Coordinates of C-alpha atoms and ligand atoms in Angstrom, one line a residue:
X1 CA 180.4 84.8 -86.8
X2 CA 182.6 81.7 -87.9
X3 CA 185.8 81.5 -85.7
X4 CA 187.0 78.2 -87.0
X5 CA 188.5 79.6 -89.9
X6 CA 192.2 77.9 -88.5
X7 CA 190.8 74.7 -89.7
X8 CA 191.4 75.5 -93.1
X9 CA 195.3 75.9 -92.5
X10 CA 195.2 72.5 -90.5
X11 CA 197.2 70.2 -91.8
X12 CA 198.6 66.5 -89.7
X13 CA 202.4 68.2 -90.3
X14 CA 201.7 71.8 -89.5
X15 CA 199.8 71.1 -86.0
X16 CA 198.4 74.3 -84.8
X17 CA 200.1 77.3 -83.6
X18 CA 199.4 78.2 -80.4
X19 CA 196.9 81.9 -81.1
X20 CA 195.2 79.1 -83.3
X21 CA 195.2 76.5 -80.1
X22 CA 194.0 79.2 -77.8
X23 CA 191.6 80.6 -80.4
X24 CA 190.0 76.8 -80.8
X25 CA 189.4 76.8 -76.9
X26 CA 187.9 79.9 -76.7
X27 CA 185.7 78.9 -79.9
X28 CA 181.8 79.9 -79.2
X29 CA 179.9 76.5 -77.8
X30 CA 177.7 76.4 -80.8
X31 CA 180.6 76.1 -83.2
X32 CA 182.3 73.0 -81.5
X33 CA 180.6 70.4 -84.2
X34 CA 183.3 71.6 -87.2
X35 CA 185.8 71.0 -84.4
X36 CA 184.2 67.6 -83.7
X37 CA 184.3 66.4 -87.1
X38 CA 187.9 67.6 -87.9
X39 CA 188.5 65.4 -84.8
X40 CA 186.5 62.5 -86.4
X41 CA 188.1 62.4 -89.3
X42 CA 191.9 61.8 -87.7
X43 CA 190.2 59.6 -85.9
X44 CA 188.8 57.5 -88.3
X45 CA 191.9 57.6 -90.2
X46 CA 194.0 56.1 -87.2
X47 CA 192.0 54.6 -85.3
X48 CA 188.9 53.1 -87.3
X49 CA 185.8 53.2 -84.9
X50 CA 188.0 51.2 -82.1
X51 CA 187.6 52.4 -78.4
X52 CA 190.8 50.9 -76.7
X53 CA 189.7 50.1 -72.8
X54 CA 192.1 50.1 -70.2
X55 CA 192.4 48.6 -66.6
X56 CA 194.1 50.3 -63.5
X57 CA 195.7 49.0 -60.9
X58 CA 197.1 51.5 -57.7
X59 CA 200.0 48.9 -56.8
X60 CA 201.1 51.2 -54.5
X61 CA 199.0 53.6 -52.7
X62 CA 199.6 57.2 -51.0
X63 CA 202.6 58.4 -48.7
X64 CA 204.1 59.8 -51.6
X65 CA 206.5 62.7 -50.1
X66 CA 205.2 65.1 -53.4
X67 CA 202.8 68.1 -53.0
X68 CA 200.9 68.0 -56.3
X69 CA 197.8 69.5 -55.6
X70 CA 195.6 67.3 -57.4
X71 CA 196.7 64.4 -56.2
X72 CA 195.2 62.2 -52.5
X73 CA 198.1 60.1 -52.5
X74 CA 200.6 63.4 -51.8
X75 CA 201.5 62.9 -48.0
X76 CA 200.4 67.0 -47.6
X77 CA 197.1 65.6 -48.6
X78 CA 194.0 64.5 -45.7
X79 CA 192.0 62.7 -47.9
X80 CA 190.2 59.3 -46.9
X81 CA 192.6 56.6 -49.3
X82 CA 193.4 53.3 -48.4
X83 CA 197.4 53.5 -48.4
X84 CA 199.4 50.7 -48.7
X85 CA 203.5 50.0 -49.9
X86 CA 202.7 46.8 -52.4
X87 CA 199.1 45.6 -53.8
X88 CA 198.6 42.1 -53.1
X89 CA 199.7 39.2 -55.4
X90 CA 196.0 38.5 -56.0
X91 CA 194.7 41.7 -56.3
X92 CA 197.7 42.3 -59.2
X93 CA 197.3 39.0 -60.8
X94 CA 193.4 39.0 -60.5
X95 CA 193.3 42.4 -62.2
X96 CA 195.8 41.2 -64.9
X97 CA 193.4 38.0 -65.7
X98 CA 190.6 40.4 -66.0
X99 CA 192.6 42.1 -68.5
X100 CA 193.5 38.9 -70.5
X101 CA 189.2 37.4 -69.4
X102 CA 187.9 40.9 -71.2
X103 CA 190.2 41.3 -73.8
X104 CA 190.9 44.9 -73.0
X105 CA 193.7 46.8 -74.7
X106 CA 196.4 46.8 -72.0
X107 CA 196.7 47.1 -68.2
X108 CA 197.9 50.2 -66.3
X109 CA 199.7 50.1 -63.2
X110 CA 200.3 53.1 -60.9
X111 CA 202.5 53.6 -58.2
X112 CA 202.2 56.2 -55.7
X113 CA 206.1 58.1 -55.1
X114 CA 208.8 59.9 -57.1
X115 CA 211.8 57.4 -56.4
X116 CA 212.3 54.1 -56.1
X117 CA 215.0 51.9 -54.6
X118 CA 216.6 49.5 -57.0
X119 CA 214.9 46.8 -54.8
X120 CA 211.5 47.9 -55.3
X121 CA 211.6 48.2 -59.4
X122 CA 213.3 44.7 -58.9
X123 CA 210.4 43.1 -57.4
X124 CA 208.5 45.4 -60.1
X125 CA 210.6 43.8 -62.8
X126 CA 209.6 40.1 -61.5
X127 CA 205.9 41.0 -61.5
X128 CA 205.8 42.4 -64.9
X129 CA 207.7 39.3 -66.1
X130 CA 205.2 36.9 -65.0
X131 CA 202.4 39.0 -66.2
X132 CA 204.0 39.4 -69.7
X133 CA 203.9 35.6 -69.6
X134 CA 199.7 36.3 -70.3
X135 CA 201.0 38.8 -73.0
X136 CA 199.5 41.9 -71.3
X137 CA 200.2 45.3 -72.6
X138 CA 201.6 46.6 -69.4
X139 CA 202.0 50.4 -68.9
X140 CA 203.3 52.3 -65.4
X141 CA 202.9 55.2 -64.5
X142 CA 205.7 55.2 -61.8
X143 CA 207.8 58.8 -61.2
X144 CA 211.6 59.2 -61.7
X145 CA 213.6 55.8 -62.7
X146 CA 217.5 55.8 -63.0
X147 CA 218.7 54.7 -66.2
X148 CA 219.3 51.5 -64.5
X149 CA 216.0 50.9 -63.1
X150 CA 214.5 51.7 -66.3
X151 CA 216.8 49.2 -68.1
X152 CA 215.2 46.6 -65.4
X153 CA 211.7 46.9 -66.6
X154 CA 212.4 47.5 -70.1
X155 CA 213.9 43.4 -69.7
X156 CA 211.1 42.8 -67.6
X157 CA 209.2 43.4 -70.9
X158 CA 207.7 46.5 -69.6
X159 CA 205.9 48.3 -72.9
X160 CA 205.0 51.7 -71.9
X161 CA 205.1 54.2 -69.1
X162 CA 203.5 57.2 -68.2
X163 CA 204.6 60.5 -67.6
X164 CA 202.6 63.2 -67.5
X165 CA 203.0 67.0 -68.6
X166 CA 200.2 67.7 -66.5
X167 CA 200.0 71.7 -67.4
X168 CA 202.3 74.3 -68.8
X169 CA 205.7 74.8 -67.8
X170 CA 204.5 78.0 -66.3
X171 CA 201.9 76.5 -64.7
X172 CA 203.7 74.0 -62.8
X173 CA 204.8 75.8 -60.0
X174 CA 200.9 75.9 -58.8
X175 CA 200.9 72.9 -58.4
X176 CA 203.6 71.6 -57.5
X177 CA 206.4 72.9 -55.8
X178 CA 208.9 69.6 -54.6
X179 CA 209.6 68.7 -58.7
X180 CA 210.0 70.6 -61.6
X181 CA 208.3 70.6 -65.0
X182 CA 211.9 70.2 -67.0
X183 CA 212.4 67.3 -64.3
X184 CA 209.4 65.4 -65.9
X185 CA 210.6 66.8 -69.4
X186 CA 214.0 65.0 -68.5
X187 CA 212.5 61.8 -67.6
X188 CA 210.3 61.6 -70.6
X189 CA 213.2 61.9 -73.1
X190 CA 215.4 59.2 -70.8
X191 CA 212.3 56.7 -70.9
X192 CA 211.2 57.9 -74.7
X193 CA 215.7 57.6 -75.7
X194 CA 215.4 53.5 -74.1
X195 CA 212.8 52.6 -77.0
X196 CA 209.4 52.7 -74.6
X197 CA 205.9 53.8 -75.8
X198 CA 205.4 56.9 -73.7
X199 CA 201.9 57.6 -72.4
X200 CA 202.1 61.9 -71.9
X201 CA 199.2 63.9 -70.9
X202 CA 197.7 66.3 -68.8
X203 CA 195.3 67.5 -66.6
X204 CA 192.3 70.2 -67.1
X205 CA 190.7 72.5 -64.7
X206 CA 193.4 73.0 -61.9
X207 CA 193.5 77.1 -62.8
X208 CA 195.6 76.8 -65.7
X209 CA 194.5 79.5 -68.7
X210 CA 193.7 78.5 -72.5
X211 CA 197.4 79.3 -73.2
X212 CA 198.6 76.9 -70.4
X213 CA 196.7 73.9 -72.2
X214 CA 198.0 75.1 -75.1
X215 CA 201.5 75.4 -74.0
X216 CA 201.3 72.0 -72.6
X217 CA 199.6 70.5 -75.8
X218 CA 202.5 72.2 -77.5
X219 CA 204.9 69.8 -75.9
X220 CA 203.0 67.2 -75.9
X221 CA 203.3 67.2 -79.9
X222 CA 207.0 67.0 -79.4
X223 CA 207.3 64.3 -77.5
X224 CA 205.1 62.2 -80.0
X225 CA 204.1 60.2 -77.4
X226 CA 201.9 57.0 -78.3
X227 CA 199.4 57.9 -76.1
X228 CA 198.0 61.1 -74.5
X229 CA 195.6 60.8 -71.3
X230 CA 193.8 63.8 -70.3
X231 CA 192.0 64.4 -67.1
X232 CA 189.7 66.3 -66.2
X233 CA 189.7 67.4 -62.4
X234 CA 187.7 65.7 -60.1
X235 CA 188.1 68.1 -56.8
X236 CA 189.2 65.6 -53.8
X237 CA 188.1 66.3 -50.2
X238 CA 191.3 66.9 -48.5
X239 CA 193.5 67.7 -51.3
X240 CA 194.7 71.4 -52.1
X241 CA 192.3 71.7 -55.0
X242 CA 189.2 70.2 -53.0
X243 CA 187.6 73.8 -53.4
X244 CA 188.4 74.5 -56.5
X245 CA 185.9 75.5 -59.2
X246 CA 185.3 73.3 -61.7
X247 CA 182.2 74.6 -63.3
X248 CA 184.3 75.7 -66.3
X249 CA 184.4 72.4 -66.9
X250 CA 181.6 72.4 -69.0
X251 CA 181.2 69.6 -71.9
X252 CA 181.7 71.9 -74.7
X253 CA 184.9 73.0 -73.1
X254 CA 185.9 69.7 -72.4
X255 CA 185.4 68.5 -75.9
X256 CA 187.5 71.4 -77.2
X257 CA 190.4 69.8 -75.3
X258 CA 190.0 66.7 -76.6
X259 CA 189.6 68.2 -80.5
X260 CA 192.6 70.0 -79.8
X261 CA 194.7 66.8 -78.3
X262 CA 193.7 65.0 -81.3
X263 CA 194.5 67.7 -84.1
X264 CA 197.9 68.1 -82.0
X265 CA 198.9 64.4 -81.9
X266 CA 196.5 62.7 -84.4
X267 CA 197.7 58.8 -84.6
X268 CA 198.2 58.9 -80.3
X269 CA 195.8 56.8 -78.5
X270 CA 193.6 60.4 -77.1
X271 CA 192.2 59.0 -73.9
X272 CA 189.4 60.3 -71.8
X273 CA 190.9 59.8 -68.2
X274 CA 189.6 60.9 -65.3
X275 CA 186.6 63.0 -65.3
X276 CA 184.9 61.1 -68.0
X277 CA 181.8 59.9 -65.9
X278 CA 181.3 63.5 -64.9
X279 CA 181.8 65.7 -67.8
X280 CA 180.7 63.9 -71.0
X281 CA 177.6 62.3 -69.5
X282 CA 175.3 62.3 -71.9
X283 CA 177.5 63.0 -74.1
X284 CA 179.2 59.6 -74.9
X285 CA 178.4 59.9 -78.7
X286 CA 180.4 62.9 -79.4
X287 CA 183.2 62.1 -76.9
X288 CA 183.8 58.6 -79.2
X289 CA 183.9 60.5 -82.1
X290 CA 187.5 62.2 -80.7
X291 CA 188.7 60.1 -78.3
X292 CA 189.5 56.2 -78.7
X293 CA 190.9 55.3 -75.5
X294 CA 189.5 55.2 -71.5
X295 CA 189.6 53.5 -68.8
X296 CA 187.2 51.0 -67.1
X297 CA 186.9 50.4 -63.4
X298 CA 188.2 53.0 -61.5
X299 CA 191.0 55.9 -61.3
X300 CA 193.6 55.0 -59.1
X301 CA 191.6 57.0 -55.9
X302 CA 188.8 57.8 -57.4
X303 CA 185.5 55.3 -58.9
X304 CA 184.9 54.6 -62.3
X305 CA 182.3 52.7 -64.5
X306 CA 182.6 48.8 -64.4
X307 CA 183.8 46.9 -67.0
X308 CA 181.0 45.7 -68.1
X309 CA 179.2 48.6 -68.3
X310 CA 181.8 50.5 -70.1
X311 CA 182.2 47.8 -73.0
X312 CA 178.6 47.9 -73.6
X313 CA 178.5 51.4 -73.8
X314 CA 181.2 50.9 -76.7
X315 CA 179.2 48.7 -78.2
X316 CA 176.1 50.6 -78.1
X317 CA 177.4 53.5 -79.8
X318 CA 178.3 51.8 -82.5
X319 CA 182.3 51.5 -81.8
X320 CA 184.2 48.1 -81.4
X321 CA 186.6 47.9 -77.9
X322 CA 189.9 47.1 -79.2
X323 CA 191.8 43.7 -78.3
X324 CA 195.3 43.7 -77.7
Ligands
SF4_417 S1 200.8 62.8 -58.6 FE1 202.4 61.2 -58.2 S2 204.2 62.4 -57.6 FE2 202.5 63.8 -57.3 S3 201.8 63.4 -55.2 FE3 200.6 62.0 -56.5 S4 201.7 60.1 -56.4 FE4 203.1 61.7 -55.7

């Protein structure tokens, strides 16, 4: 029997509703090619056959006094990371040259914590300068700013940051229990009100039903952000969700959230985050045809695919890597 039937109501204005969002991820495996091509058409539209390629840097690693259960930097978590308070100066600018040496579409910096003191985002603020100075795309993914702090990086020349949704608002509490979804909803608006790009997505397999991704995609289409990440969990030894059961987390599942992100929020950057190396082995073709964003060389605490390797990959599938 057909079940994609909801594509023929699909339109860029409508979106979908969220019986049709559920109904898409619950779609049989064997009908997940329409989906595909819907996808491929948005994305073709936007985005032409460019794969943007991003580089991460953790410029500050673990102690962060948070409990998300995903995450090996949350102080509650025993996993194995190197921590540290502030990533070298040659570490930071060495990654940035790479960025500038490969032509890649922007560089990502993460920091580990929730809030910052105005000291901190200042020596942030002279970093990003001098990196803007090599006209990087910069993006942070960096918790809670004040108003004022956010003001700092925004002269700094900072162009994005990232916030994620990471599930449904009645999700959240699973996994996190020391912030609150409207908290990251608040922070979003702030940062998205001050004229930056946001970068707002979320993360798969934690628990969370078809009507949690849903939910979250839901809001994600409201915020409009410029660029939607999604992971997909990568269990780590010592954090709460080291046991948990990812073999849901099949490729045809995984592609339906992608189709879905891109039908949602069709001109975003969709980015395969984490997860990519793992779930769409194999599978590379079909996850360029949705997606045109990912990262190269690593995931904050967990490995990724070189450079290298990943631009040629681009290039063997037929796509172009973007250049900022
Ligand atoms: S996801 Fe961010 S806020 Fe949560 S524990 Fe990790 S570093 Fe802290």
């Amino acid at each position: 029997m057909e079940n994609t039937g909801f594509l023929k109501n699909y339109s860029e204005e409508r979106g979908l509703t969220r019986d049709e969002l559920v109904g898409l991820l619950k779609l049989p495996d064997d009908q997940t090619e329409q989906l595909i091509e819907a996808a491929y058409a948005l994305r073709t539209k936007y985005k032409g056959r460019k794969v943007s390629v991003q580089l991460l840097t953790n410029a500050r690693s673990g102690n962060c006094s948070q409990d998300c259960a995903y995450c090996a930097q949350s102080c509650r978590s025993g996993a194995d990371i190197e921590k540290y308070a502030s990533v070298s100066d040659e570490k930071l600018y060495g990654d940035d040259k790479l960025v500038a040496e490969k032509h890649l579409a922007r560089h990502c910096i993460g920091l580990s914590g929730i809030r910052f003191g105005d000291d901190e985002i200042r020596a942030l603020a002279e970093r990003i300068r001098r990196m803007k100075e090599n006209g990087t795309h910069i993006c942070c993914s960096i918790g809670f700013l004040t108003e004022d702090q956010a003001r700092m990086l925004k002269e700094a020349g900072l162009d994005r940051i990232n916030h994620n949704l990471n599930s449904s608002r009645r999700f959240y509490p699973n996994i996190c229990s020391t912030h609150t979804y409207q908290q990251r909803i608040d922070n979003i608006r702030m940062l998205k009100g001050m004229g930056f790009e946001m970068c707002c997505g979320g993360i798969v397999g934690m628990g969370e039903t078809e009507e949690d991704i849903a939910d979250m995609l839901l809001d994600v289409r409201e915020i409009s952000p410029e660029s939607v990440p999604i992971n997909f969990l990568l269990p780590i030894e010592g954090t709460r969700l080291a046991d948990r059961d990812v073999s849901a987390l099949t490729y045809e599942y995984c592609i339906k959230v992608l189709c879905a992100a891109r039908l949602m929020v069709p001109k975003a950057d969709i980015r395969c985050a984490a997860g990519r190396e793992k779930y769409f082995a194999g599978h590379e073709d079909k996850l360029f045809r949705v997606v045109d964003s990912i990262f190269a060389a690593g995931y904050l605490t967990a490995g990724g695919q070189g450079i290298d390797d990943t631009l040629c990959l681009i290039e063997s599938l037929g796509f172009t890597a973007e250049e900022e």
